[in-house]
Amino acid sequence: MKAWTRDAAIALTAVSTALALAACGPGTGNNSNGGNGPEIGLLLPDATTARWETQDSPFFKKRIKELCADCTVEHANAKGDVATQQQQVNAMITRGVDAMVLVAVDARSLAPAVTKAADAGIPVIAYDRLAEGPISGYVSFDGEEVGRLQGRALLRAMGDRADGGQIVMMNGDLSDPNAISFKKGALSVLDGRVKISKAYDTYQWSTEAANTNMSGAISALGAENIDGVYAANDSLAAGCITALKSNKVNPLPPVTGQDAELAAVRRIVAGDQYMTVYKPFRPEASAGADMAVAAARGESLDPVATDTVRSSSGKAVPAVMLTPVSVTVTNIKDTLVEDGVYTVQQICTPPLTSACNRAGLA
Ligand code: GAL
């Protein structure tokens, strides 16, 4: 918070704290670099899903610097813990950041913290996950479309087992609204075609939990009866594939994923995972940064927005909604390599040399 605002707030004893804080405009006080520019809080949900720290965060910070040389980013990662994220939001409010970009660990549990930030005059941009509470903007992908892409790819890979075959469904953590959308989209394609013999919702999107659940499904159904695995993202796919391999399942049934993690792309080249969904990181992070800078400067988000969504209170919120892309071994080059997400050298480790040659990735 800028020094003059703080003094003014103290002087204005008749004004409630909330109103005084709400009066804080774009930051011109000392930021963490000792500069005078706006401060933007970036609150990430966990360190187990690679994308947040390896893709979203660097692209976001780069774009912020391009737009606003004197802006600083306060970075926090809740490591999957709701209470930690609540504390991180509170700390950013106390610090007086000028805008927050939040990937909520649990949308419902974070709603009071979002309200507290808004009451303090700090706009909150919901990033990737639609946070509940009075958010000012939203950037994400069409989650149901992600689920449809996964479902369609799985049916395609199952071939003649796509009608009447059995699958295991490994969904995400339902405290994340995206997990609900992915599941809904996938079911819209899979229902009536395959038999979903086992379905799990995975606490904190944990690879270990997916591994345990997949092992349970193999014991209950028999490996030979599993014709396909719907895994909602690459971390879950990793847990499922490890369970299938340690049960000596060969050949592996097709397994879906999401997030275009480097490990998943390598599994796709090796033939262990059928597909992933690539949600281009750079446009999402850039749109989040565009909104954050506008919000921190006290400007309207409308020029950045291309869409609107309904917040949990039913209010129309400016949004940017991007298009997800299905990636199998046939289009890794045209998508992830072309976009500069990974080089062929990064994907093609020595054990993958011949698989990479077959995939046209040499
Ligand atoms: C979702 C996100 C996915 C995935 C998952 C686990 O909300 O859209 O890309 O990373 O969280 O963190």
Short mmCIF file of C-alpha atoms and ligand atoms in Angstrom, two decimals:
data_model
loop_
_atom_site.label_atom_id
_atom_site.label_comp_id
_atom_site.label_asym_id
_atom_site.label_seq_id
_atom_site.Cartn_x
_atom_site.Cartn_y
_atom_site.Cartn_z
CA MET A 1 0.00 0.00 0.00
CA LYS A 2 1.31 3.45 -0.72
CA ALA A 3 2.46 5.48 2.27
CA TRP A 4 0.12 8.39 1.67
CA THR A 5 -2.88 6.09 1.48
CA ARG A 6 -1.93 4.46 4.75
CA ASP A 7 -1.58 7.85 6.46
CA ALA A 8 -4.86 9.00 4.98
CA ALA A 9 -6.55 5.83 6.16
CA ILE A 10 -5.34 6.41 9.70
CA ALA A 11 -6.41 10.04 9.61
CA LEU A 12 -9.87 9.19 8.33
CA THR A 13 -10.99 7.57 11.54
CA ALA A 14 -14.62 8.09 10.69
CA VAL A 15 -14.28 5.91 7.64
CA SER A 16 -14.49 2.18 8.13
CA THR A 17 -11.35 0.15 7.54
CA ALA A 18 -12.96 -1.54 4.60
CA LEU A 19 -13.74 1.75 2.92
CA ALA A 20 -10.30 3.13 3.61
CA LEU A 21 -8.66 0.07 2.14
CA ALA A 22 -11.02 0.12 -0.79
CA ALA A 23 -9.73 3.61 -1.52
CA CYS A 24 -6.27 2.22 -2.21
CA GLY A 25 -5.64 2.84 -5.85
CA PRO A 26 -2.94 1.47 -8.06
CA GLY A 27 0.17 0.95 -5.97
CA THR A 28 2.76 3.63 -6.01
CA GLY A 29 4.37 2.75 -2.67
CA ASN A 30 7.52 0.78 -2.11
CA ASN A 31 7.26 -2.64 -3.62
CA SER A 32 9.48 -5.61 -2.89
CA ASN A 33 12.12 -4.35 -5.33
CA GLY A 34 12.19 -1.06 -3.51
CA GLY A 35 10.45 0.44 -6.53
CA ASN A 36 7.20 2.31 -6.76
CA GLY A 37 5.25 0.20 -9.21
CA PRO A 38 2.18 -1.95 -8.68
CA GLU A 39 2.49 -5.26 -6.89
CA ILE A 40 0.68 -8.30 -8.23
CA GLY A 41 0.10 -11.46 -6.18
CA LEU A 42 0.34 -14.78 -8.02
CA LEU A 43 -1.17 -17.61 -5.96
CA LEU A 44 -0.58 -21.09 -7.34
CA PRO A 45 -2.27 -24.23 -6.01
CA ASP A 46 0.31 -26.99 -5.82
CA ALA A 47 3.78 -28.14 -6.69
CA THR A 48 2.81 -31.63 -7.86
CA THR A 49 1.34 -30.62 -11.21
CA ALA A 50 4.32 -29.43 -13.24
CA ARG A 51 2.56 -26.75 -15.27
CA TRP A 52 2.04 -24.17 -12.53
CA GLU A 53 5.72 -23.60 -11.68
CA THR A 54 7.35 -24.61 -14.98
CA GLN A 55 4.98 -22.97 -17.50
CA ASP A 56 2.33 -20.64 -16.07
CA SER A 57 4.53 -18.81 -13.59
CA PRO A 58 7.45 -17.93 -15.93
CA PHE A 59 5.16 -16.94 -18.83
CA PHE A 60 3.05 -14.82 -16.47
CA LYS A 61 6.05 -12.99 -14.99
CA LYS A 62 7.57 -12.40 -18.41
CA ARG A 63 4.39 -10.81 -19.72
CA ILE A 64 4.00 -8.65 -16.61
CA LYS A 65 7.52 -7.27 -17.19
CA GLU A 66 6.72 -6.55 -20.85
CA LEU A 67 3.60 -4.63 -19.91
CA CYS A 68 4.80 -2.89 -16.81
CA ALA A 69 8.52 -2.54 -16.14
CA ASP A 70 8.04 -1.31 -12.59
CA CYS A 71 5.52 -3.98 -11.57
CA THR A 72 6.59 -6.72 -9.21
CA VAL A 73 5.08 -10.16 -8.72
CA GLU A 74 4.65 -11.68 -5.26
CA HIS A 75 4.66 -15.42 -5.81
CA ALA A 76 3.07 -18.02 -3.49
CA ASN A 77 2.40 -21.74 -3.86
CA ALA A 78 -0.07 -23.38 -1.47
CA LYS A 79 1.36 -26.89 -2.01
CA GLY A 80 -2.16 -28.31 -2.18
CA ASP A 81 -3.17 -27.00 1.25
CA VAL A 82 -6.35 -24.92 1.64
CA ALA A 83 -5.33 -23.32 4.97
CA THR A 84 -1.94 -22.34 3.51
CA GLN A 85 -3.62 -20.63 0.57
CA GLN A 86 -6.04 -18.79 2.86
CA GLN A 87 -3.05 -17.50 4.82
CA GLN A 88 -1.28 -16.52 1.62
CA VAL A 89 -4.28 -14.48 0.48
CA ASN A 90 -4.47 -12.81 3.90
CA ALA A 91 -0.75 -12.00 3.81
CA MET A 92 -1.17 -10.41 0.37
CA ILE A 93 -4.09 -8.35 1.63
CA THR A 94 -2.04 -7.15 4.61
CA ARG A 95 0.85 -6.37 2.30
CA GLY A 96 -1.51 -4.32 0.15
CA VAL A 97 -0.88 -5.86 -3.25
CA ASP A 98 -2.71 -4.10 -6.05
CA ALA A 99 -4.23 -7.20 -7.70
CA MET A 100 -4.19 -10.95 -7.16
CA VAL A 101 -4.18 -13.79 -9.65
CA LEU A 102 -5.53 -16.87 -7.92
CA VAL A 103 -5.59 -20.56 -8.83
CA ALA A 104 -7.79 -21.70 -5.95
CA VAL A 105 -6.87 -24.98 -4.26
CA ASP A 106 -10.53 -25.35 -3.30
CA ALA A 107 -12.93 -22.87 -4.89
CA ARG A 108 -15.55 -22.93 -2.13
CA SER A 109 -13.16 -22.76 0.82
CA LEU A 110 -11.32 -19.81 -0.68
CA ALA A 111 -14.48 -17.74 -1.29
CA PRO A 112 -14.30 -15.86 2.06
CA ALA A 113 -10.68 -14.91 1.32
CA VAL A 114 -11.70 -13.63 -2.13
CA THR A 115 -14.43 -11.56 -0.48
CA LYS A 116 -11.95 -10.17 2.03
CA ALA A 117 -9.59 -9.13 -0.79
CA ALA A 118 -12.42 -7.49 -2.74
CA ASP A 119 -13.57 -5.67 0.42
CA ALA A 120 -10.02 -4.36 0.78
CA GLY A 121 -10.22 -2.99 -2.77
CA ILE A 122 -7.93 -5.64 -4.25
CA PRO A 123 -9.26 -7.13 -7.51
CA VAL A 124 -8.92 -10.91 -7.77
CA ILE A 125 -8.46 -12.56 -11.18
CA ALA A 126 -9.44 -16.24 -11.17
CA TYR A 127 -6.77 -18.08 -13.14
CA ASP A 128 -7.60 -21.39 -14.85
CA ARG A 129 -10.01 -22.41 -12.05
CA LEU A 130 -13.20 -20.43 -11.51
CA ALA A 131 -12.73 -19.25 -7.93
CA GLU A 132 -15.90 -18.53 -5.98
CA GLY A 133 -16.61 -15.11 -4.49
CA PRO A 134 -16.48 -11.60 -6.01
CA ILE A 135 -13.80 -12.12 -8.66
CA SER A 136 -13.03 -9.35 -11.16
CA GLY A 137 -11.93 -11.46 -14.13
CA TYR A 138 -11.37 -15.01 -15.32
CA VAL A 139 -8.92 -16.67 -17.71
CA SER A 140 -9.23 -20.32 -18.67
CA PHE A 141 -10.13 -23.00 -21.20
CA ASP A 142 -13.46 -24.63 -21.93
CA GLY A 143 -13.27 -27.45 -19.39
CA GLU A 144 -16.11 -29.47 -20.86
CA GLU A 145 -14.38 -29.38 -24.23
CA VAL A 146 -11.24 -30.75 -22.53
CA GLY A 147 -13.32 -33.68 -21.26
CA ARG A 148 -14.91 -34.24 -24.68
CA LEU A 149 -11.47 -34.29 -26.37
CA GLN A 150 -10.29 -36.89 -23.84
CA GLY A 151 -13.43 -38.99 -24.22
CA ARG A 152 -13.35 -38.93 -28.02
CA ALA A 153 -9.66 -39.83 -28.14
CA LEU A 154 -10.22 -42.72 -25.75
CA LEU A 155 -13.02 -44.15 -27.89
CA ARG A 156 -10.91 -43.78 -30.99
CA ALA A 157 -7.99 -45.60 -29.35
CA MET A 158 -10.23 -48.39 -28.06
CA GLY A 159 -11.23 -49.30 -31.62
CA ASP A 160 -13.71 -52.17 -31.69
CA ARG A 161 -13.86 -52.14 -27.88
CA ALA A 162 -15.30 -48.64 -27.91
CA ASP A 163 -18.78 -50.12 -27.92
CA GLY A 164 -19.42 -52.04 -24.76
CA GLY A 165 -15.81 -52.25 -23.53
CA GLN A 166 -14.92 -51.54 -19.92
CA ILE A 167 -13.03 -48.51 -18.69
CA VAL A 168 -11.70 -47.10 -15.43
CA MET A 169 -12.36 -43.41 -14.88
CA MET A 170 -9.80 -41.47 -12.82
CA ASN A 171 -11.23 -38.01 -12.26
CA GLY A 172 -9.61 -35.01 -10.57
CA ASP A 173 -10.35 -33.36 -7.24
CA LEU A 174 -13.95 -32.18 -7.25
CA SER A 175 -13.16 -29.17 -5.04
CA ASP A 176 -11.64 -27.85 -8.29
CA PRO A 177 -14.53 -26.75 -10.56
CA ASN A 178 -12.48 -27.73 -13.60
CA ALA A 179 -12.51 -31.35 -12.47
CA ILE A 180 -16.31 -31.26 -12.55
CA SER A 181 -16.29 -29.80 -16.08
CA PHE A 182 -13.73 -32.32 -17.38
CA LYS A 183 -15.81 -35.17 -15.99
CA LYS A 184 -19.05 -33.78 -17.40
CA GLY A 185 -17.54 -33.32 -20.87
CA ALA A 186 -16.01 -36.80 -20.86
CA LEU A 187 -19.23 -38.45 -19.70
CA SER A 188 -21.16 -36.70 -22.47
CA VAL A 189 -19.04 -38.69 -24.93
CA LEU A 190 -18.50 -41.96 -23.03
CA ASP A 191 -21.95 -42.59 -21.56
CA GLY A 192 -23.87 -45.13 -23.61
CA ARG A 193 -20.73 -46.33 -25.40
CA VAL A 194 -18.45 -47.92 -22.82
CA LYS A 195 -19.09 -49.41 -19.41
CA ILE A 196 -17.46 -47.34 -16.67
CA SER A 197 -16.64 -50.20 -14.33
CA LYS A 198 -14.79 -48.13 -11.72
CA ALA A 199 -14.73 -44.36 -11.21
CA TYR A 200 -12.70 -42.37 -8.68
CA ASP A 201 -12.43 -38.71 -7.72
CA THR A 202 -8.80 -38.08 -6.79
CA TYR A 203 -8.00 -35.97 -3.73
CA GLN A 204 -5.60 -33.13 -4.61
CA TRP A 205 -5.02 -34.59 -8.07
CA SER A 206 -2.48 -36.89 -6.43
CA THR A 207 -0.42 -39.30 -8.55
CA GLU A 208 -0.07 -41.63 -5.56
CA ALA A 209 -3.83 -41.73 -4.95
CA ALA A 210 -4.41 -42.50 -8.64
CA ASN A 211 -1.84 -45.28 -8.41
CA THR A 212 -3.55 -46.81 -5.35
CA ASN A 213 -7.00 -46.54 -6.93
CA MET A 214 -5.82 -48.03 -10.22
CA SER A 215 -4.24 -50.96 -8.38
CA GLY A 216 -7.58 -51.50 -6.62
CA ALA A 217 -9.42 -51.41 -9.97
CA ILE A 218 -7.01 -53.97 -11.47
CA SER A 219 -7.55 -56.33 -8.51
CA ALA A 220 -11.32 -55.92 -8.65
CA LEU A 221 -11.83 -56.15 -12.41
CA GLY A 222 -8.88 -58.17 -13.64
CA ALA A 223 -6.32 -56.43 -15.87
CA GLU A 224 -7.51 -58.28 -18.98
CA ASN A 225 -10.96 -56.70 -18.59
CA ILE A 226 -9.77 -53.08 -18.63
CA ASP A 227 -10.04 -51.82 -22.21
CA GLY A 228 -9.26 -48.19 -21.53
CA VAL A 229 -8.42 -45.69 -18.80
CA TYR A 230 -9.82 -42.18 -18.66
CA ALA A 231 -7.29 -40.17 -16.63
CA ALA A 232 -8.24 -36.51 -16.23
CA ASN A 233 -4.66 -35.21 -16.32
CA ASP A 234 -1.09 -36.31 -16.79
CA SER A 235 -0.33 -36.67 -13.06
CA LEU A 236 -3.22 -39.11 -12.75
CA ALA A 237 -2.17 -40.86 -15.97
CA ALA A 238 1.31 -41.33 -14.47
CA GLY A 239 -0.16 -43.05 -11.39
CA CYS A 240 -2.44 -45.27 -13.50
CA ILE A 241 0.32 -46.32 -15.91
CA THR A 242 2.70 -47.19 -13.06
CA ALA A 243 -0.03 -49.37 -11.51
CA LEU A 244 -0.72 -51.11 -14.84
CA LYS A 245 3.00 -51.73 -15.40
CA SER A 246 3.63 -53.06 -11.91
CA ASN A 247 0.76 -55.48 -12.49
CA LYS A 248 2.54 -56.59 -15.68
CA VAL A 249 -0.33 -55.51 -17.92
CA ASN A 250 0.86 -55.89 -21.50
CA PRO A 251 -0.15 -54.42 -23.86
CA LEU A 252 -1.27 -51.37 -21.88
CA PRO A 253 -4.82 -50.15 -22.51
CA PRO A 254 -5.09 -46.63 -23.92
CA VAL A 255 -4.76 -43.96 -21.21
CA THR A 256 -5.74 -40.29 -21.60
CA GLY A 257 -4.24 -37.23 -19.92
CA GLN A 258 -4.03 -33.45 -19.86
CA ASP A 259 -1.42 -30.70 -19.41
CA ALA A 260 1.21 -31.73 -21.96
CA GLU A 261 3.73 -32.45 -19.22
CA LEU A 262 7.15 -33.34 -20.59
CA ALA A 263 7.02 -36.76 -18.87
CA ALA A 264 3.61 -37.40 -20.47
CA VAL A 265 4.84 -36.40 -23.93
CA ARG A 266 7.68 -38.89 -23.51
CA ARG A 267 5.18 -41.58 -22.43
CA ILE A 268 3.13 -40.81 -25.56
CA VAL A 269 6.20 -41.24 -27.78
CA ALA A 270 7.02 -44.50 -25.97
CA GLY A 271 3.42 -45.73 -26.49
CA ASP A 272 2.58 -45.91 -22.76
CA GLN A 273 0.03 -43.05 -22.82
CA TYR A 274 -2.33 -42.44 -25.71
CA MET A 275 -2.95 -38.71 -25.53
CA THR A 276 -2.76 -35.51 -23.54
CA VAL A 277 -4.68 -32.25 -23.82
CA TYR A 278 -2.50 -29.25 -24.51
CA LYS A 279 -3.89 -26.03 -23.14
CA PRO A 280 -1.46 -23.46 -24.59
CA PHE A 281 0.30 -21.99 -21.56
CA ARG A 282 1.59 -18.78 -23.05
CA PRO A 283 -1.78 -17.31 -24.16
CA GLU A 284 -3.38 -18.22 -20.85
CA ALA A 285 -0.56 -16.75 -18.78
CA SER A 286 -0.44 -13.66 -21.01
CA ALA A 287 -4.17 -13.03 -20.70
CA GLY A 288 -3.87 -13.46 -16.92
CA ALA A 289 -1.03 -10.93 -16.87
CA ASP A 290 -2.94 -8.49 -19.11
CA MET A 291 -5.87 -8.62 -16.71
CA ALA A 292 -3.68 -8.36 -13.63
CA VAL A 293 -1.88 -5.25 -14.86
CA ALA A 294 -5.12 -3.55 -15.91
CA ALA A 295 -6.68 -4.43 -12.55
CA ALA A 296 -3.63 -3.27 -10.58
CA ARG A 297 -3.73 0.04 -12.42
CA GLY A 298 -7.39 0.44 -11.60
CA GLU A 299 -8.37 0.11 -15.27
CA SER A 300 -11.31 -1.75 -16.77
CA LEU A 301 -10.72 -5.38 -17.75
CA ASP A 302 -13.16 -5.15 -20.65
CA PRO A 303 -10.55 -4.31 -23.32
CA VAL A 304 -8.66 -7.51 -22.42
CA ALA A 305 -11.75 -9.72 -22.22
CA THR A 306 -13.16 -11.61 -25.18
CA ASP A 307 -15.95 -13.29 -23.25
CA THR A 308 -17.94 -13.18 -20.04
CA VAL A 309 -18.66 -15.87 -17.46
CA ARG A 310 -21.03 -15.96 -14.49
CA SER A 311 -19.32 -15.75 -11.12
CA SER A 312 -20.65 -17.78 -8.16
CA SER A 313 -22.96 -14.85 -7.32
CA GLY A 314 -24.38 -14.82 -10.87
CA LYS A 315 -22.60 -11.62 -11.87
CA ALA A 316 -21.19 -11.39 -15.42
CA VAL A 317 -17.39 -11.26 -15.20
CA PRO A 318 -14.99 -10.32 -18.04
CA ALA A 319 -13.22 -13.45 -19.23
CA VAL A 320 -10.80 -14.90 -21.75
CA MET A 321 -11.71 -18.47 -22.73
CA LEU A 322 -9.16 -20.35 -24.83
CA THR A 323 -9.30 -23.51 -26.93
CA PRO A 324 -7.71 -26.79 -25.79
CA VAL A 325 -5.92 -29.09 -28.27
CA SER A 326 -5.84 -32.90 -28.32
CA VAL A 327 -2.29 -34.24 -28.71
CA THR A 328 -1.34 -37.79 -29.73
CA VAL A 329 1.93 -39.08 -31.12
CA THR A 330 0.93 -37.85 -34.59
CA ASN A 331 0.79 -34.13 -33.80
CA ILE A 332 3.39 -33.53 -31.07
CA LYS A 333 5.58 -31.81 -33.63
CA ASP A 334 2.85 -29.55 -35.03
CA THR A 335 1.68 -28.44 -31.59
CA LEU A 336 4.15 -28.60 -28.71
CA VAL A 337 7.37 -28.43 -30.73
CA GLU A 338 5.97 -25.83 -33.12
CA ASP A 339 4.83 -23.64 -30.19
CA GLY A 340 8.28 -23.91 -28.59
CA VAL A 341 6.96 -25.66 -25.47
CA TYR A 342 9.58 -28.42 -25.87
CA THR A 343 12.40 -29.03 -28.30
CA VAL A 344 12.76 -32.41 -29.99
CA GLN A 345 16.00 -32.79 -27.98
CA GLN A 346 14.10 -32.37 -24.72
CA ILE A 347 11.49 -34.96 -25.66
CA CYS A 348 13.79 -37.50 -27.29
CA THR A 349 15.99 -38.88 -24.54
CA PRO A 350 18.41 -41.65 -25.70
CA PRO A 351 16.04 -44.55 -24.84
CA LEU A 352 13.38 -42.89 -27.03
CA THR A 353 15.57 -42.49 -30.12
CA SER A 354 13.91 -45.15 -32.26
CA ALA A 355 10.39 -44.29 -31.01
CA CYS A 356 11.12 -40.64 -31.85
CA ASN A 357 12.27 -41.65 -35.34
CA ARG A 358 9.04 -43.57 -35.89
CA ALA A 359 7.08 -40.55 -34.65
CA GLY A 360 8.86 -38.26 -37.09
CA LEU A 361 10.49 -36.38 -34.24
CA ALA A 362 14.08 -36.94 -35.17
C1 GAL B 1 -6.87 -28.11 -13.18
C2 GAL B 1 -6.13 -27.60 -14.37
C3 GAL B 1 -5.40 -28.72 -15.02
C4 GAL B 1 -4.60 -29.55 -14.02
C5 GAL B 1 -5.26 -29.72 -12.66
C6 GAL B 1 -4.33 -30.16 -11.54
O1 GAL B 1 -7.62 -27.12 -12.61
O2 GAL B 1 -7.02 -27.03 -15.31
O3 GAL B 1 -4.63 -28.20 -16.06
O4 GAL B 1 -3.32 -29.09 -13.90
O5 GAL B 1 -5.92 -28.57 -12.25
O6 GAL B 1 -3.52 -29.12 -11.05
#
